[in-house]
mmCIF file of C-alpha atoms in Angstrom:
data_model
loop_
_atom_site.group_PDB
_atom_site.id
_atom_site.type_symbol
_atom_site.label_atom_id
_atom_site.label_comp_id
_atom_site.label_asym_id
_atom_site.label_seq_id
_atom_site.Cartn_x
_atom_site.Cartn_y
_atom_site.Cartn_z
ATOM 1 C CA MET A 72 104.085 -249.254 -24.118
ATOM 2 C CA ALA A 73 100.885 -246.326 -23.658
ATOM 3 C CA GLU A 74 101.796 -246.672 -19.899
ATOM 4 C CA ARG A 75 105.761 -245.331 -21.224
ATOM 5 C CA ALA A 76 103.458 -242.852 -23.458
ATOM 6 C CA VAL A 77 101.894 -241.226 -20.530
ATOM 7 C CA VAL A 78 104.749 -241.507 -18.236
ATOM 8 C CA GLN A 79 107.217 -239.066 -20.751
ATOM 9 C CA GLY A 80 104.031 -237.548 -21.410
ATOM 10 C CA GLU A 81 103.901 -236.484 -17.897
ATOM 11 C CA GLU A 82 107.827 -235.923 -17.620
ATOM 12 C CA ALA A 83 107.290 -233.623 -20.874
ATOM 13 C CA VAL A 84 105.216 -231.527 -19.258
ATOM 14 C CA THR A 85 107.042 -231.589 -15.460
ATOM 15 C CA GLU A 86 110.221 -230.585 -17.945
ATOM 16 C CA SER A 87 107.914 -227.594 -19.470
ATOM 17 C CA LYS A 88 106.572 -226.201 -16.425
ATOM 18 C CA LYS A 89 110.054 -226.158 -15.262
ATOM 19 C CA SER A 90 111.657 -224.423 -18.123
ATOM 20 C CA ALA A 91 108.897 -221.885 -18.465
ATOM 21 C CA ASP A 92 111.158 -218.691 -17.690
ATOM 22 C CA SER A 93 113.867 -220.098 -19.637
ATOM 23 C CA ALA A 94 112.066 -220.493 -23.101
ATOM 24 C CA MET A 95 109.711 -217.998 -23.146
ATOM 25 C CA ARG A 96 109.822 -215.587 -26.108
ATOM 26 C CA PRO A 97 108.520 -212.927 -27.375
ATOM 27 C CA VAL A 98 105.479 -214.229 -30.341
ATOM 28 C CA LEU A 99 104.873 -211.824 -33.329
ATOM 29 C CA ASP A 100 102.126 -211.825 -35.644
ATOM 30 C CA PRO A 101 103.117 -214.691 -38.640
ATOM 31 C CA ASP A 102 100.058 -212.479 -40.839
ATOM 32 C CA ALA A 103 101.605 -209.017 -40.071
ATOM 33 C CA GLU A 104 102.506 -206.996 -43.167
ATOM 34 C CA LEU A 105 105.502 -205.756 -42.368
ATOM 35 C CA SER A 106 108.358 -204.526 -43.877
ATOM 36 C CA GLU A 107 112.072 -206.102 -43.461
ATOM 37 C CA THR A 108 113.472 -203.095 -42.388
ATOM 38 C CA THR A 109 110.456 -202.688 -39.488
ATOM 39 C CA ARG A 110 110.645 -206.894 -38.601
ATOM 40 C CA LYS A 111 114.535 -206.316 -38.699
ATOM 41 C CA VAL A 112 114.131 -202.719 -35.889
ATOM 42 C CA LEU A 113 112.086 -204.985 -33.923
ATOM 43 C CA TRP A 114 114.093 -207.838 -33.563
ATOM 44 C CA GLN A 115 117.375 -205.615 -32.487
ATOM 45 C CA ALA A 116 115.215 -203.594 -29.985
ATOM 46 C CA LEU A 117 114.360 -207.209 -28.652
ATOM 47 C CA GLU A 118 117.592 -208.116 -28.443
ATOM 48 C CA ASP A 119 118.724 -204.652 -27.119
ATOM 49 C CA PRO A 120 115.923 -202.829 -25.140
ATOM 50 C CA ARG A 121 118.454 -199.975 -24.437
ATOM 51 C CA ARG A 122 118.681 -199.499 -28.177
ATOM 52 C CA TYR A 123 115.547 -197.979 -28.939
ATOM 53 C CA VAL A 124 114.306 -195.600 -26.180
ATOM 54 C CA GLY A 125 112.715 -191.979 -25.696
ATOM 55 C CA ARG A 126 110.230 -190.547 -28.694
ATOM 56 C CA PRO A 127 110.651 -189.317 -31.684
ATOM 57 C CA ALA A 128 112.542 -185.432 -31.272
ATOM 58 C CA ASN A 129 112.988 -182.495 -33.846
ATOM 59 C CA PRO A 130 115.937 -184.143 -35.753
ATOM 60 C CA LEU A 131 117.332 -180.049 -35.679
ATOM 61 C CA TRP A 132 117.599 -180.751 -31.919
ATOM 62 C CA ALA A 133 120.446 -183.112 -32.982
ATOM 63 C CA ALA A 134 122.632 -180.537 -34.462
ATOM 64 C CA VAL A 135 122.367 -177.805 -31.613
ATOM 65 C CA PRO A 136 125.476 -179.197 -29.772
ATOM 66 C CA VAL A 137 127.964 -179.315 -32.718
ATOM 67 C CA LEU A 138 126.578 -176.073 -34.087
ATOM 68 C CA ALA A 139 127.192 -174.280 -30.979
ATOM 69 C CA ARG A 140 130.390 -175.666 -29.747
ATOM 70 C CA GLY A 141 131.881 -175.546 -33.401
ATOM 71 C CA GLY A 142 129.788 -172.693 -34.601
ATOM 72 C CA ALA A 143 131.302 -170.337 -31.737
ATOM 73 C CA ALA A 144 134.856 -172.058 -32.610
ATOM 74 C CA VAL A 145 134.672 -171.271 -36.372
ATOM 75 C CA ALA A 146 133.796 -167.989 -35.545
ATOM 76 C CA VAL A 147 136.058 -166.971 -33.313
ATOM 77 C CA ALA A 148 138.610 -168.345 -35.975
ATOM 78 C CA GLY A 149 137.182 -166.062 -38.641
ATOM 79 C CA VAL A 150 137.535 -163.261 -36.482
ATOM 80 C CA VAL A 151 140.794 -164.077 -35.561
ATOM 81 C CA TRP A 152 142.319 -164.435 -38.801
ATOM 82 C CA TRP A 153 140.460 -160.804 -39.855
ATOM 83 C CA TRP A 154 142.127 -159.708 -37.308
ATOM 84 C CA THR A 155 145.812 -161.152 -37.605
ATOM 85 C CA GLY A 156 145.553 -159.981 -41.334
ATOM 86 C CA GLY A 157 145.639 -156.182 -41.047
ATOM 87 C CA LEU A 158 148.140 -156.178 -37.897
ATOM 88 C CA GLU A 159 151.047 -154.595 -38.506
ATOM 89 C CA ILE A 160 153.542 -155.279 -35.481
ATOM 90 C CA ALA A 161 157.208 -154.368 -36.542
ATOM 91 C CA ASP A 162 157.788 -151.247 -37.169
ATOM 92 C CA SER A 163 160.135 -150.188 -40.518
ATOM 93 C CA ALA A 164 161.944 -147.902 -38.991
ATOM 94 C CA VAL A 165 163.165 -149.565 -36.082
ATOM 95 C CA ASP A 166 166.636 -151.283 -36.870
ATOM 96 C CA SER A 167 165.879 -154.780 -37.671
ATOM 97 C CA SER A 168 169.485 -156.047 -36.550
ATOM 98 C CA SER A 169 168.258 -154.189 -32.807
ATOM 99 C CA LEU A 170 166.889 -156.719 -30.054
ATOM 100 C CA VAL A 171 163.520 -154.945 -30.344
ATOM 101 C CA GLY A 172 163.762 -155.227 -33.762
ATOM 102 C CA MET A 173 164.359 -158.780 -33.947
ATOM 103 C CA LEU A 174 161.576 -158.904 -31.127
ATOM 104 C CA ASP A 175 159.070 -157.273 -33.749
ATOM 105 C CA ARG A 176 160.210 -158.866 -36.812
ATOM 106 C CA LYS A 177 159.501 -162.849 -34.408
ATOM 107 C CA LEU A 178 156.141 -161.505 -33.600
ATOM 108 C CA GLN A 179 154.846 -160.382 -37.050
ATOM 109 C CA GLU A 180 156.392 -163.923 -38.079
ATOM 110 C CA ALA A 181 154.183 -165.906 -35.268
ATOM 111 C CA VAL A 182 150.939 -163.439 -36.151
ATOM 112 C CA ASP A 183 151.429 -164.025 -40.202
ATOM 113 C CA LEU A 184 151.860 -168.049 -39.367
ATOM 114 C CA VAL A 185 148.744 -168.032 -37.335
ATOM 115 C CA HIS A 186 146.950 -166.085 -39.884
ATOM 116 C CA THR A 187 148.059 -168.568 -42.531
ATOM 117 C CA LEU A 188 146.456 -171.535 -40.661
ATOM 118 C CA LEU A 189 143.231 -169.539 -39.453
ATOM 119 C CA SER A 190 143.060 -168.991 -43.345
ATOM 120 C CA VAL A 191 141.481 -172.527 -43.351
ATOM 121 C CA TRP A 192 138.318 -171.059 -41.005
ATOM 122 C CA PRO A 193 135.785 -171.812 -43.913
ATOM 123 C CA LEU A 194 137.293 -175.545 -44.488
ATOM 124 C CA ALA A 195 136.247 -175.996 -40.783
ATOM 125 C CA ALA A 196 133.167 -173.861 -41.350
ATOM 126 C CA GLY A 197 132.564 -176.561 -44.233
ATOM 127 C CA VAL A 198 133.353 -179.854 -41.436
ATOM 128 C CA VAL A 199 130.968 -178.188 -39.208
ATOM 129 C CA ALA A 200 128.244 -178.125 -41.794
ATOM 130 C CA VAL A 201 128.627 -182.035 -42.770
ATOM 131 C CA LEU A 202 128.644 -182.586 -39.029
ATOM 132 C CA CYS A 203 124.862 -180.772 -38.468
ATOM 133 C CA ALA A 204 123.639 -182.814 -41.556
ATOM 134 C CA GLY A 205 125.006 -186.018 -40.390
ATOM 135 C CA LEU A 206 123.593 -185.533 -37.400
ATOM 136 C CA ILE A 207 120.116 -184.205 -38.641
ATOM 137 C CA ALA A 208 119.573 -186.801 -41.004
ATOM 138 C CA ASP A 209 120.888 -189.829 -38.383
ATOM 139 C CA ARG A 210 118.473 -188.459 -35.811
ATOM 140 C CA ALA A 211 115.673 -188.327 -38.818
ATOM 141 C CA LEU A 212 116.058 -191.981 -39.253
ATOM 142 C CA TYR A 213 116.358 -192.978 -35.981
ATOM 143 C CA ASN A 214 113.048 -190.709 -35.670
ATOM 144 C CA GLY A 215 111.828 -193.523 -38.475
ATOM 145 C CA GLN A 216 113.215 -196.738 -36.806
ATOM 146 C CA LEU A 217 111.056 -195.168 -33.521
ATOM 147 C CA ARG A 218 107.826 -194.535 -35.711
ATOM 148 C CA ARG A 219 107.972 -198.435 -37.188
ATOM 149 C CA LEU A 220 108.554 -199.908 -33.665
ATOM 150 C CA ALA A 221 106.005 -198.339 -32.519
ATOM 151 C CA ALA A 222 103.594 -199.309 -35.072
ATOM 152 C CA ALA A 223 104.506 -202.891 -34.607
ATOM 153 C CA GLN A 224 104.291 -203.344 -31.328
ATOM 154 C CA LYS A 225 100.092 -203.992 -31.750
ATOM 155 C CA HIS A 226 101.753 -206.897 -33.327
ATOM 156 C CA LEU A 227 103.872 -208.453 -30.927
ATOM 157 C CA VAL A 228 102.929 -209.817 -27.389
ATOM 158 C CA HIS A 229 105.994 -209.887 -25.025
ATOM 159 C CA PRO A 230 106.252 -212.183 -22.492
ATOM 160 C CA LYS A 231 106.088 -209.380 -19.899
ATOM 161 C CA ASP A 232 102.796 -207.944 -21.345
ATOM 162 C CA LEU A 233 101.106 -210.989 -19.274
ATOM 163 C CA THR A 234 100.889 -212.477 -15.304
ATOM 164 C CA ALA A 235 102.830 -214.912 -13.968
ATOM 165 C CA ASP A 236 100.677 -217.958 -15.000
ATOM 166 C CA ALA A 237 99.860 -217.043 -18.617
ATOM 167 C CA GLN A 238 103.834 -216.380 -19.085
ATOM 168 C CA GLU A 239 103.735 -220.556 -17.530
ATOM 169 C CA LEU A 240 101.309 -221.094 -20.391
ATOM 170 C CA LEU A 241 102.810 -219.639 -23.316
ATOM 171 C CA ALA A 242 106.335 -220.860 -22.521
ATOM 172 C CA ARG A 243 104.503 -224.412 -21.851
ATOM 173 C CA ALA A 244 103.682 -224.161 -25.679
ATOM 174 C CA GLN A 245 106.811 -222.574 -27.090
ATOM 175 C CA LEU A 246 108.294 -225.539 -25.224
ATOM 176 C CA ALA A 247 106.364 -228.382 -26.933
ATOM 177 C CA MET A 248 106.309 -226.659 -30.702
ATOM 178 C CA THR A 249 109.824 -226.406 -30.063
ATOM 179 C CA ALA A 250 109.731 -230.299 -29.369
ATOM 180 C CA VAL A 251 108.107 -230.781 -31.860
ATOM 181 C CA LEU A 252 109.913 -229.053 -34.851
ATOM 182 C CA ASP A 253 112.890 -230.548 -33.913
ATOM 183 C CA SER A 254 112.124 -233.976 -33.371
ATOM 184 C CA LYS A 255 113.516 -236.784 -35.993
ATOM 185 C CA VAL A 256 110.785 -237.687 -37.178
ATOM 186 C CA HIS A 257 109.079 -234.262 -38.074
ATOM 187 C CA ARG A 258 112.739 -232.986 -39.896
ATOM 188 C CA GLY A 259 112.446 -236.940 -41.554
ATOM 189 C CA LYS A 260 109.057 -235.503 -43.184
ATOM 190 C CA TRP A 261 107.775 -238.436 -41.075
ATOM 191 C CA LEU A 262 104.798 -235.874 -39.853
ATOM 192 C CA ASP A 263 102.995 -233.837 -41.449
ATOM 193 C CA ALA A 264 106.207 -230.830 -41.409
ATOM 194 C CA GLN A 265 104.137 -228.554 -43.547
ATOM 195 C CA ARG A 266 101.120 -228.371 -42.069
ATOM 196 C CA ASN A 267 103.525 -227.657 -38.307
ATOM 197 C CA GLU A 268 105.584 -225.129 -39.955
ATOM 198 C CA ALA A 269 102.660 -223.342 -41.021
ATOM 199 C CA ALA A 270 99.847 -223.859 -37.869
ATOM 200 C CA PHE A 271 102.451 -223.522 -34.858
ATOM 201 C CA PRO A 272 103.098 -219.945 -35.339
ATOM 202 C CA ARG A 273 99.449 -218.864 -35.897
ATOM 203 C CA GLN A 274 98.788 -221.443 -32.811
ATOM 204 C CA GLU A 275 101.133 -219.724 -30.842
ATOM 205 C CA TRP A 276 99.958 -216.030 -32.383
ATOM 206 C CA ALA A 277 96.491 -217.174 -31.081
ATOM 207 C CA ILE A 278 97.448 -218.726 -27.306
ATOM 208 C CA ALA A 279 99.722 -215.373 -26.976
ATOM 209 C CA GLN A 280 96.942 -213.068 -28.013
ATOM 210 C CA ASP A 281 94.286 -214.811 -25.488
ATOM 211 C CA LEU A 282 97.030 -214.230 -22.396
ATOM 212 C CA ARG A 283 97.111 -211.024 -22.586
ATOM 213 C CA ASP A 284 93.659 -210.368 -23.214
ATOM 214 C CA TYR A 285 92.972 -212.690 -19.979
ATOM 215 C CA SER A 286 96.667 -210.840 -18.405
ATOM 216 C CA ARG A 287 94.965 -207.604 -18.998
ATOM 217 C CA VAL A 288 91.578 -208.215 -17.184
ATOM 218 C CA ALA A 289 93.297 -210.173 -14.413
ATOM 219 C CA ARG A 290 95.591 -207.349 -13.726
ATOM 220 C CA LYS A 291 92.511 -204.413 -13.419
ATOM 221 C CA ASP A 292 90.870 -207.253 -10.824
ATOM 222 C CA GLN A 293 94.021 -207.410 -8.791
ATOM 223 C CA ARG A 294 93.690 -203.692 -8.755
ATOM 224 C CA THR A 295 90.378 -203.778 -7.920
ATOM 225 C CA PRO A 296 89.495 -205.001 -3.325
ATOM 226 C CA GLN A 297 88.683 -208.405 -3.610
ATOM 227 C CA GLU A 298 86.927 -207.553 -0.331
ATOM 228 C CA THR A 299 83.365 -206.049 0.194
ATOM 229 C CA ASP A 300 80.303 -205.759 2.756
ATOM 230 C CA ASN A 301 78.118 -205.463 -0.555
ATOM 231 C CA ALA A 302 76.549 -209.076 -1.606
ATOM 232 C CA THR A 303 75.783 -207.643 -5.280
ATOM 233 C CA VAL A 304 79.364 -206.743 -5.758
ATOM 234 C CA ALA A 305 80.849 -209.562 -3.801
ATOM 235 C CA GLU A 306 78.917 -211.735 -6.386
ATOM 236 C CA LEU A 307 79.765 -209.674 -9.074
ATOM 237 C CA LEU A 308 83.668 -210.148 -8.291
ATOM 238 C CA ALA A 309 83.693 -213.461 -7.769
ATOM 239 C CA SER A 310 81.502 -214.054 -11.593
ATOM 240 C CA ARG A 311 84.622 -211.989 -12.745
ATOM 241 C CA GLN A 312 86.628 -214.669 -11.325
ATOM 242 C CA ARG A 313 85.281 -217.796 -12.459
ATOM 243 C CA VAL A 314 85.146 -215.910 -15.606
ATOM 244 C CA LEU A 315 88.777 -215.789 -15.832
ATOM 245 C CA ALA A 316 89.549 -219.148 -14.283
ATOM 246 C CA THR A 317 87.176 -220.332 -17.002
ATOM 247 C CA SER A 318 89.088 -218.415 -19.731
ATOM 248 C CA LEU A 319 92.643 -219.392 -18.471
ATOM 249 C CA HIS A 320 91.432 -222.985 -18.813
ATOM 250 C CA GLY A 321 90.103 -223.169 -21.949
ATOM 251 C CA ILE A 322 93.983 -221.872 -23.344
ATOM 252 C CA GLU A 323 95.559 -224.322 -20.863
ATOM 253 C CA ARG A 324 93.034 -227.499 -22.603
ATOM 254 C CA ARG A 325 94.874 -226.557 -26.200
ATOM 255 C CA VAL A 326 98.421 -225.880 -24.377
ATOM 256 C CA ALA A 327 97.638 -229.655 -22.883
ATOM 257 C CA ALA A 328 96.541 -230.629 -26.635
ATOM 258 C CA LEU A 329 100.109 -229.308 -27.860
ATOM 259 C CA GLU A 330 101.826 -230.924 -24.805
ATOM 260 C CA ALA A 331 99.730 -234.743 -26.101
ATOM 261 C CA TYR A 332 101.320 -234.290 -29.321
ATOM 262 C CA ALA A 333 104.445 -233.400 -28.206
ATOM 263 C CA SER A 334 104.667 -236.077 -26.377
ATOM 264 C CA GLN A 335 103.101 -238.797 -28.863
ATOM 265 C CA VAL A 336 105.965 -237.078 -30.979
ATOM 266 C CA ALA A 337 109.270 -237.834 -28.880
ATOM 267 C CA GLU A 338 107.774 -241.698 -28.751
ATOM 268 C CA ALA A 339 107.902 -241.918 -31.958
ATOM 269 C CA ASP A 340 111.289 -240.454 -32.274
ATOM 270 C CA ALA A 341 112.326 -242.875 -29.956
ATOM 271 C CA ARG A 342 110.962 -245.962 -31.690
ATOM 272 C CA TYR A 343 112.021 -244.140 -34.850
ATOM 273 C CA ALA A 344 116.214 -244.763 -32.901
ATOM 274 C CA GLU A 345 115.204 -248.111 -32.174
ATOM 275 C CA VAL A 346 114.243 -249.150 -36.047
ATOM 276 C CA ARG A 347 117.617 -247.360 -37.196
ATOM 277 C CA GLU A 348 119.482 -249.285 -34.648
ATOM 278 C CA ILE A 349 117.331 -252.332 -36.005
ATOM 279 C CA GLU A 350 118.494 -251.662 -39.871
ATOM 280 C CA ARG A 351 122.340 -251.125 -38.972
ATOM 281 C CA LEU A 352 122.509 -254.571 -37.147
ATOM 282 C CA ALA A 353 120.466 -256.120 -39.572
ATOM 283 C CA ALA A 354 122.621 -254.720 -42.133
ATOM 284 C CA GLY A 355 125.620 -257.255 -40.573
ATOM 285 C CA SER A 356 123.475 -259.595 -40.527
ATOM 286 C CA ASP A 357 125.096 -261.648 -44.178
ATOM 287 C CA GLU A 358 128.655 -260.891 -42.577
ATOM 288 C CA LEU A 359 126.744 -262.621 -39.177
ATOM 289 C CA LEU A 360 125.882 -265.625 -41.272
ATOM 290 C CA ASP A 361 128.929 -265.650 -42.944
ATOM 291 C CA LEU A 362 130.521 -265.993 -39.653
ATOM 292 C CA LEU A 363 128.517 -268.457 -37.747
ATOM 293 C CA ALA A 364 127.859 -270.745 -40.703
ATOM 294 C CA ARG A 365 131.705 -271.271 -40.279
ATOM 295 C CA THR A 366 131.265 -272.661 -37.063
ATOM 296 C CA THR A 367 128.962 -275.284 -39.089
ATOM 297 C CA VAL A 368 126.383 -274.028 -36.570
ATOM 298 C CA ASP A 369 123.741 -272.975 -39.608
ATOM 299 C CA ASP A 370 120.854 -273.653 -37.740
ATOM 300 C CA LEU A 371 121.517 -271.316 -34.304
ATOM 301 C CA ALA A 372 122.633 -269.089 -37.447
ATOM 302 C CA VAL A 373 119.327 -269.012 -38.834
ATOM 303 C CA ALA A 374 117.142 -268.719 -35.748
ATOM 304 C CA GLU A 375 119.773 -265.684 -34.889
ATOM 305 C CA ILE A 376 118.886 -263.917 -38.017
ATOM 306 C CA ASP A 377 115.634 -265.149 -37.810
ATOM 307 C CA ALA A 378 115.333 -263.384 -34.275
ATOM 308 C CA LEU A 379 116.986 -259.972 -35.844
ATOM 309 C CA THR A 380 114.324 -260.167 -38.449
ATOM 310 C CA ASP A 381 111.409 -260.741 -36.760
ATOM 311 C CA GLU A 382 112.979 -257.969 -33.514
ATOM 312 C CA ALA A 383 112.899 -255.416 -36.591
ATOM 313 C CA ALA A 384 109.608 -256.253 -37.777
ATOM 314 C CA VAL A 385 108.430 -255.885 -34.132
ATOM 315 C CA VAL A 386 110.090 -252.607 -33.105
ATOM 316 C CA ALA A 387 109.071 -251.622 -37.063
ATOM 317 C CA SER A 388 105.143 -251.877 -35.959
ATOM 318 C CA THR A 389 105.574 -250.165 -33.210
ATOM 319 C CA PHE A 390 106.583 -247.180 -34.436
ATOM 320 C CA THR A 391 104.620 -247.273 -37.471
ATOM 321 C CA LYS A 392 101.918 -247.356 -34.497
ATOM 322 C CA ALA A 393 103.986 -244.228 -32.556
ATOM 323 C CA LEU A 394 104.408 -242.181 -35.386
ATOM 324 C CA GLU A 395 99.847 -242.931 -35.907
ATOM 325 C CA SER A 396 99.470 -242.056 -32.214
ATOM 326 C CA ALA A 397 101.402 -238.685 -33.220
ATOM 327 C CA LYS A 398 99.220 -238.092 -36.296
ATOM 328 C CA GLN A 399 96.192 -238.674 -34.635
ATOM 329 C CA ALA A 400 97.873 -235.601 -31.433
ATOM 330 C CA ALA A 401 98.536 -233.652 -34.354
ATOM 331 C CA ALA A 402 94.569 -233.907 -35.608
ATOM 332 C CA ALA A 403 93.653 -233.359 -31.911
ATOM 333 C CA ALA A 404 95.767 -230.492 -31.074
ATOM 334 C CA LEU A 405 95.110 -228.536 -34.683
ATOM 335 C CA LEU A 406 91.382 -229.229 -34.421
ATOM 336 C CA LEU A 407 91.359 -227.848 -31.157
ATOM 337 C CA GLN A 408 93.582 -224.859 -31.605
ATOM 338 C CA ASP A 409 91.261 -224.380 -35.149
ATOM 339 C CA SER A 410 87.728 -224.310 -33.119
ATOM 340 C CA ALA A 411 89.611 -221.647 -30.949
#
């Protein structure tokens, strides 16, 4: 059984490395004092990065296009309305039954109709003003969201902030935590579920922070020439590389502890499934005993039931041991994280 647990642990690590890119997600500081509105804006920005772009701008500029086009149209409408109000085309001296008089009358009616239609220009001006006010208010709200987003960025570690090796470690840690939280023994409260749910977000944040710091220094070193004829400079560069490797190895040890915990939980899950199956079979043992008794092979029936009972006891024992191993792995992982 121990060998099987080791094999499963190795498989879990391998699977974690294969799924690193697909499992990676941004990490938010669980202790960050962010309002619900800020958190909502932050997650919206993560889901759709194009939703919040640019910098806060003067809200008045948002109304300029509408004000320019709409204001010009309203001004023209007002001028035409005023002009058509005093325009007299039909001459009273001209006979209205004549062709000229009839044309003048029709033109006058058209002018009067235009004047009547353009009399709503004050209402159009009000509509333009409302639209401009709405655009200004919307831009002011958008500016507030951009400011909240900028303030929240320091409480967030995004995968793009990390180097490739750091991204792989973060993904492995997230996969291990997810495997524990999704396990049957965790959901069934066989483990210290409350501790896991409280500790994992902080562990994830601590690991992500350390990986971000590592990535920042590693990227600076990547931009530094690695070859030099100066022995002192070469030794300093080598020393920096050793420090970086040591730092990354320390984080990897914490991730490996989480993966060992996830492996033990997976083993406990497997044993738990066997226990449930044995319980299901044992539940029908009375019917099985009756069926075998009718064939007058009582000894065989008793032996079958005893074997089933013994198997249940063995599986229950292995489940208990697997559960205990998972708890010990949890203690080691959480202790390692706390000490780090």
